[in-house]
Coordinates of C-alpha atoms and ligand atoms in Angstrom, one line a residue:
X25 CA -17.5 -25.4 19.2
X26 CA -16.8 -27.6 22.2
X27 CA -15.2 -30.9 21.6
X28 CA -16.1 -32.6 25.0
X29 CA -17.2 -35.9 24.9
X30 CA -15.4 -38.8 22.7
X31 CA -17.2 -41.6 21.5
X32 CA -16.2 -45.1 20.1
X33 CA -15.5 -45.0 16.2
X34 CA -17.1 -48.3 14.7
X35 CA -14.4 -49.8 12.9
X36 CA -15.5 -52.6 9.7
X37 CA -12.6 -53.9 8.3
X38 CA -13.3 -56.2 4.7
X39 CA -10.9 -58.3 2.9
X40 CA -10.6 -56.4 -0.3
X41 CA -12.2 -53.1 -1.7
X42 CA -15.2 -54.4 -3.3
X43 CA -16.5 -55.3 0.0
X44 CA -15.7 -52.2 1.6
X45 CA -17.5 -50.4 -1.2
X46 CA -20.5 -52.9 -1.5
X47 CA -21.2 -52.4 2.2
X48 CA -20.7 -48.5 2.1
X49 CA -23.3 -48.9 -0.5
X50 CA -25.9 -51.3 1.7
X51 CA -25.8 -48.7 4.4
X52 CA -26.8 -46.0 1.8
X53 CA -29.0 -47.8 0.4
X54 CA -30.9 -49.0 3.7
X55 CA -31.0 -45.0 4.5
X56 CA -32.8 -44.4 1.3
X57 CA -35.2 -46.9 1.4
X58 CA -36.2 -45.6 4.9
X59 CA -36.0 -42.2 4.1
X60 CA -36.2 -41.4 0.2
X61 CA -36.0 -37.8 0.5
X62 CA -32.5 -38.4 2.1
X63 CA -30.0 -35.8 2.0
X64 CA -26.4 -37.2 1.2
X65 CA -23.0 -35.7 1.4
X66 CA -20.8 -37.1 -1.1
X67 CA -17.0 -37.2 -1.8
X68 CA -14.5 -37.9 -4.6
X69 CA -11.4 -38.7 -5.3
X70 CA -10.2 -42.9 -6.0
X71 CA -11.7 -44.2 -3.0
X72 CA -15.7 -43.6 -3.5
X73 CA -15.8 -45.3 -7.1
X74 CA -16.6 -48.7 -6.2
X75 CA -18.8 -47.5 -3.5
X76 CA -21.3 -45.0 -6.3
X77 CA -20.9 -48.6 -8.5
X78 CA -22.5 -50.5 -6.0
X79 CA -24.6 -48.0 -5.6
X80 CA -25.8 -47.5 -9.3
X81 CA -26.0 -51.2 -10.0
X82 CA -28.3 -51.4 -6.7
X83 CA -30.8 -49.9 -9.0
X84 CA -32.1 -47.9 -5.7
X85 CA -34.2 -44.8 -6.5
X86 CA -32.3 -42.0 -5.6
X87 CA -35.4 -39.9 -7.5
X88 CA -36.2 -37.7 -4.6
X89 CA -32.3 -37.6 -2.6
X90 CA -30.9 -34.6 -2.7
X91 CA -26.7 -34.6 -2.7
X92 CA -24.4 -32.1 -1.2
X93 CA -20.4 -32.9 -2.4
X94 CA -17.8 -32.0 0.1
X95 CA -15.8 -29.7 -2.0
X96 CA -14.5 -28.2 -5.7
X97 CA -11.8 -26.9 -7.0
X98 CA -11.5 -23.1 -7.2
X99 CA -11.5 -21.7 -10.8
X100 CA -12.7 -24.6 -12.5
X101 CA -15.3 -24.9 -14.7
X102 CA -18.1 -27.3 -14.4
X103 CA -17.0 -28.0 -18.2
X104 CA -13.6 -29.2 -16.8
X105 CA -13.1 -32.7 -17.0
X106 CA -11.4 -32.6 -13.7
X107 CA -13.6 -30.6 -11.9
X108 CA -15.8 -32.6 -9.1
X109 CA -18.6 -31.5 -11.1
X110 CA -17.6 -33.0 -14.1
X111 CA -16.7 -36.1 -11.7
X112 CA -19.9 -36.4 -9.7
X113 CA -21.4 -36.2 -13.1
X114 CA -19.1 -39.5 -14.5
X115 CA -19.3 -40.8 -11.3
X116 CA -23.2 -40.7 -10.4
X117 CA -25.4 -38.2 -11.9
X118 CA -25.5 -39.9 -15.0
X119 CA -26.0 -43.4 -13.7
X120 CA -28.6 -42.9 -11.6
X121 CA -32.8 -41.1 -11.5
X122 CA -31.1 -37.7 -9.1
X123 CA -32.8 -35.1 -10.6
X124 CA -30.2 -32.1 -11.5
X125 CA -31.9 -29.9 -9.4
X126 CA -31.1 -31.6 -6.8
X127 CA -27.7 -32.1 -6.8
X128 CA -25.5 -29.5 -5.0
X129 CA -21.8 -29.0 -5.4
X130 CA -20.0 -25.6 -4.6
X131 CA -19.8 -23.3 -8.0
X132 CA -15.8 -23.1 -8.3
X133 CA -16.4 -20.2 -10.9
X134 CA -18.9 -18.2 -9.0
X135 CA -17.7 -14.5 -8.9
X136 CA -17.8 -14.3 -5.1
X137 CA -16.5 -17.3 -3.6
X138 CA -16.8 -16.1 0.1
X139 CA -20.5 -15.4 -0.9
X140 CA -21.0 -19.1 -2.7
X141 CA -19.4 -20.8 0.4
X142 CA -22.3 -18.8 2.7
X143 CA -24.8 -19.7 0.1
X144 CA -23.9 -23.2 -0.1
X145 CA -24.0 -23.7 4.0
X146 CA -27.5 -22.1 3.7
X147 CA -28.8 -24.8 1.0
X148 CA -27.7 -27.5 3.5
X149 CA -29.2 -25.8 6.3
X150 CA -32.9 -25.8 3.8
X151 CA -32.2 -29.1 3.3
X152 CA -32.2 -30.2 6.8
X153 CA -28.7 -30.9 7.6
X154 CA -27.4 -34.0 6.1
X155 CA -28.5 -37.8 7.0
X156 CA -25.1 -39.2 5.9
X157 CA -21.9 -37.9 4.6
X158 CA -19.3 -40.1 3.1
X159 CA -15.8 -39.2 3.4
X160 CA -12.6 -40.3 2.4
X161 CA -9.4 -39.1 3.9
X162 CA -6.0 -37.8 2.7
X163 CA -2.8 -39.4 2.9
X164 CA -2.0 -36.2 5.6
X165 CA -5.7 -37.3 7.5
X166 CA -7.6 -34.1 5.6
X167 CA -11.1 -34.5 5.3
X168 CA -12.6 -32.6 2.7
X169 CA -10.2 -30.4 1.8
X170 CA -9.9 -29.2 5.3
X171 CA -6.0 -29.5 5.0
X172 CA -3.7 -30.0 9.0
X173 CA -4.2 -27.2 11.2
X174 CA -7.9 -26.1 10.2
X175 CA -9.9 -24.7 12.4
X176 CA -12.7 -27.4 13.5
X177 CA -15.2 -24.8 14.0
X178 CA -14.7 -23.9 10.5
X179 CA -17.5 -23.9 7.9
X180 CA -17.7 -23.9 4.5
X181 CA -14.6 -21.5 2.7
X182 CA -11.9 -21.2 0.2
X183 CA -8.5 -22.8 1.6
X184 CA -5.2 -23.1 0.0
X185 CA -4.6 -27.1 -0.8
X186 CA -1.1 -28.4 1.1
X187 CA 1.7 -29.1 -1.4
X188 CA 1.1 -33.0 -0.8
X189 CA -2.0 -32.8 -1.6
X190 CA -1.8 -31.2 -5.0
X191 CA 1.2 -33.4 -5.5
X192 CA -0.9 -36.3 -4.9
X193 CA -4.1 -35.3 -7.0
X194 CA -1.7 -34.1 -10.1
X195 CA -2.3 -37.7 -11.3
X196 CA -5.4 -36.6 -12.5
X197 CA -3.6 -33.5 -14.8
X198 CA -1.2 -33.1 -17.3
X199 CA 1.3 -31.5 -14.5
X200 CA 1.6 -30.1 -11.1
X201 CA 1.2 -26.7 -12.6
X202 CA -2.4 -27.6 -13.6
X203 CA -3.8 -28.7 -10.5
X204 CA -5.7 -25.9 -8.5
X205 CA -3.9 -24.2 -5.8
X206 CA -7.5 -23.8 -3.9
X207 CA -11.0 -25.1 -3.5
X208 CA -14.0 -24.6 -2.0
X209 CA -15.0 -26.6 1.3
X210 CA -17.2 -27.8 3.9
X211 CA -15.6 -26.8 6.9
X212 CA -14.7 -29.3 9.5
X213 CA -17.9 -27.8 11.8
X214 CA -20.3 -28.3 8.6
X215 CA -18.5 -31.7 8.4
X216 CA -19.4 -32.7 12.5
X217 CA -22.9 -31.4 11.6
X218 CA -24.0 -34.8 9.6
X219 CA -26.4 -37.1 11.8
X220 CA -24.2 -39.7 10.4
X221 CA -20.6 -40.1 8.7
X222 CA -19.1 -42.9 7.1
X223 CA -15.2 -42.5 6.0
X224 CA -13.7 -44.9 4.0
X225 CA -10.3 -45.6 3.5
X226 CA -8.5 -48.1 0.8
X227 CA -4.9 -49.2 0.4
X228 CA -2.0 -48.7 2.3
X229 CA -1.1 -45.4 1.1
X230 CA -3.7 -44.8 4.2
X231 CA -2.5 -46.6 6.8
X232 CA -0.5 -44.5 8.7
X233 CA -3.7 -41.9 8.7
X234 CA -6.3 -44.4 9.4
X235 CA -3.7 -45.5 12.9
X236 CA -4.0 -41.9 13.8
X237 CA -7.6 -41.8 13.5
X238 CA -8.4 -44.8 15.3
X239 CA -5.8 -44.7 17.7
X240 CA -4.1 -41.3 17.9
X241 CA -4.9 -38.2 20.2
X242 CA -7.6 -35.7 18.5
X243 CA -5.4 -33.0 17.6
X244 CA -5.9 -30.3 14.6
X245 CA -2.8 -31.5 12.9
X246 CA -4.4 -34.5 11.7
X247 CA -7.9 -33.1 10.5
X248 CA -9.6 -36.6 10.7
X249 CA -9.1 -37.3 14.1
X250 CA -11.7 -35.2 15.4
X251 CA -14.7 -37.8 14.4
X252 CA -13.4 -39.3 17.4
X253 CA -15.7 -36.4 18.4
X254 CA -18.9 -37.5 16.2
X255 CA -21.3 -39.6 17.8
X256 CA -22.2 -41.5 14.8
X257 CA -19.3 -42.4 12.4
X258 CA -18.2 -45.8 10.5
X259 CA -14.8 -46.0 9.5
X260 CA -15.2 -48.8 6.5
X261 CA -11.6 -50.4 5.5
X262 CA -10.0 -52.8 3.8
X263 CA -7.5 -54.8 4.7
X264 CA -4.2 -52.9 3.6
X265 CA -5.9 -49.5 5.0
X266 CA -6.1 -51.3 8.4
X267 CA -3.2 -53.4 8.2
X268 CA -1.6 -50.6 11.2
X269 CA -4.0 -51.2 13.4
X270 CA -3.6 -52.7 16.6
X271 CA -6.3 -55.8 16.1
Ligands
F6R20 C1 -12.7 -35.5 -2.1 C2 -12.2 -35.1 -0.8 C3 -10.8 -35.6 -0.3 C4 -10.6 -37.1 -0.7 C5 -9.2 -37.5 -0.2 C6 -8.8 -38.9 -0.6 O1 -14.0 -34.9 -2.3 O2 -12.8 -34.4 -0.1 O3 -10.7 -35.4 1.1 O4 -11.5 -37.8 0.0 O5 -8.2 -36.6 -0.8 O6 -8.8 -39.0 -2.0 P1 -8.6 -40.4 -2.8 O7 -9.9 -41.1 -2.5 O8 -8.5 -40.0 -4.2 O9 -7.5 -41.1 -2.2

């Protein structure tokens, strides 16, 4: 894919994280009110929780959206308490009218993953591409699970996670030793592909990837730099995620 033309990120930076997620929220919300067959790409991870409770206690219909989630472990179950599954399910499903059905997240169990990962590229495509993604972004600038140095033509496949990452998501597990060494992903071209992206970013532990974003060259070896690239993405903060930032 050609990355020629740059366009301006738009950069919202809120005092604390309830705002951030409360206005993450509005701008969902607004989408499914216009459109209520919406199609949503959805993360996890620390950073979305406030953003799905603004978004439950909204009380919005979410009866006909259908939801795409950016990425699973590999070899987990859906039965796994850890798996994003199993999350999405905590997180959202539960809280809200989305019919099962129409909730999509890749099958870290299926018996072909390279087959799954085509399949799953193909439901999106049905779906009609997706109206909004939200994203959050690693400490290392990965989006998704699209790791430094991925391809950004790349569409959904298995990857290996980077050391840090694992690291930082054993908090989640009993050890290290438990946390998945790879996961199924949307692929930083499946990612560019949204009409719309929103990637929100909490706490200073961000900081330093949230500068590089906003201000650093697009280069592969920071994954989230290339929605400088995207004609249409929000990068929601709060304070201590922006707190790098030249104004
Ligand atoms: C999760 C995902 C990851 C996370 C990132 C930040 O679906 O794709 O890219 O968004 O690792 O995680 P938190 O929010 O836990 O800091």
């Amino acid at each position: 894919m050609m990355h020629g033309k740059r366009y301006p990120l738009t950069v919202e930076v809120f005092a604390d994280y309830k705002q951030m997620s409360q206005r993450a929220a509005d701008i969902v919300i607004e989408l499914v009110k216009e459109k209520p067959d919406a199609v949503l790409g959805l993360p996890t991870g620390s950073t979305p929780l406030g953003f799905y409770d603004a978004l439950v206690a909204s009380g919005v219909s979410l009866a006909r959206v259908r939801t795409f989630n950016l990425d699973e472990y590999l070899g987990l179950p859906r039965t796994h308490p850890e798996s994003y599954y199993a999350f999405m399910k905590r997180a959202l499903y539960d809280r809200t009218d989305l019919r099962p059905e129409n909730c999509h997240i890749p099958d870290g169990t299926a018996a072909d993953p390279d087959e799954e990962c085509r399949r799953y590229e193909e439901a999106i495509r049905a779906a009609g591409g997706l109206d909004i993604l939200v994203l959050g972004v690693g400490h290392n600038g990965h989006i998704g699970f699209n790791e430094p140095g991925s391809s950004w033509d790349a569409r959904t496949r298995v990857v290996e996670l980077a050391e840090s990452t694992r690291k930082a998501n054993a908090r989640f597990f009993n050890s290290i030793d438990e946390v998945p060494r790879k996961a199924i992903t949307m692929g930083i071209g499946t990612i560019m592909e949204a009409r719309r992206i929103l990637l929100l970013a909490s706490g200073e532990g961000k900081a330093a990837a949230i500068k590089e974003l906003v201000e650093g060259e697009p280069r592969p070896e920071v994954p989230a730099t290339v929605l400088q690239y995207h004609p249409d993405t929000s990068v929601l903060l709060d304070a201590a995620a922006a707190s790098l930032l030249r104004r």
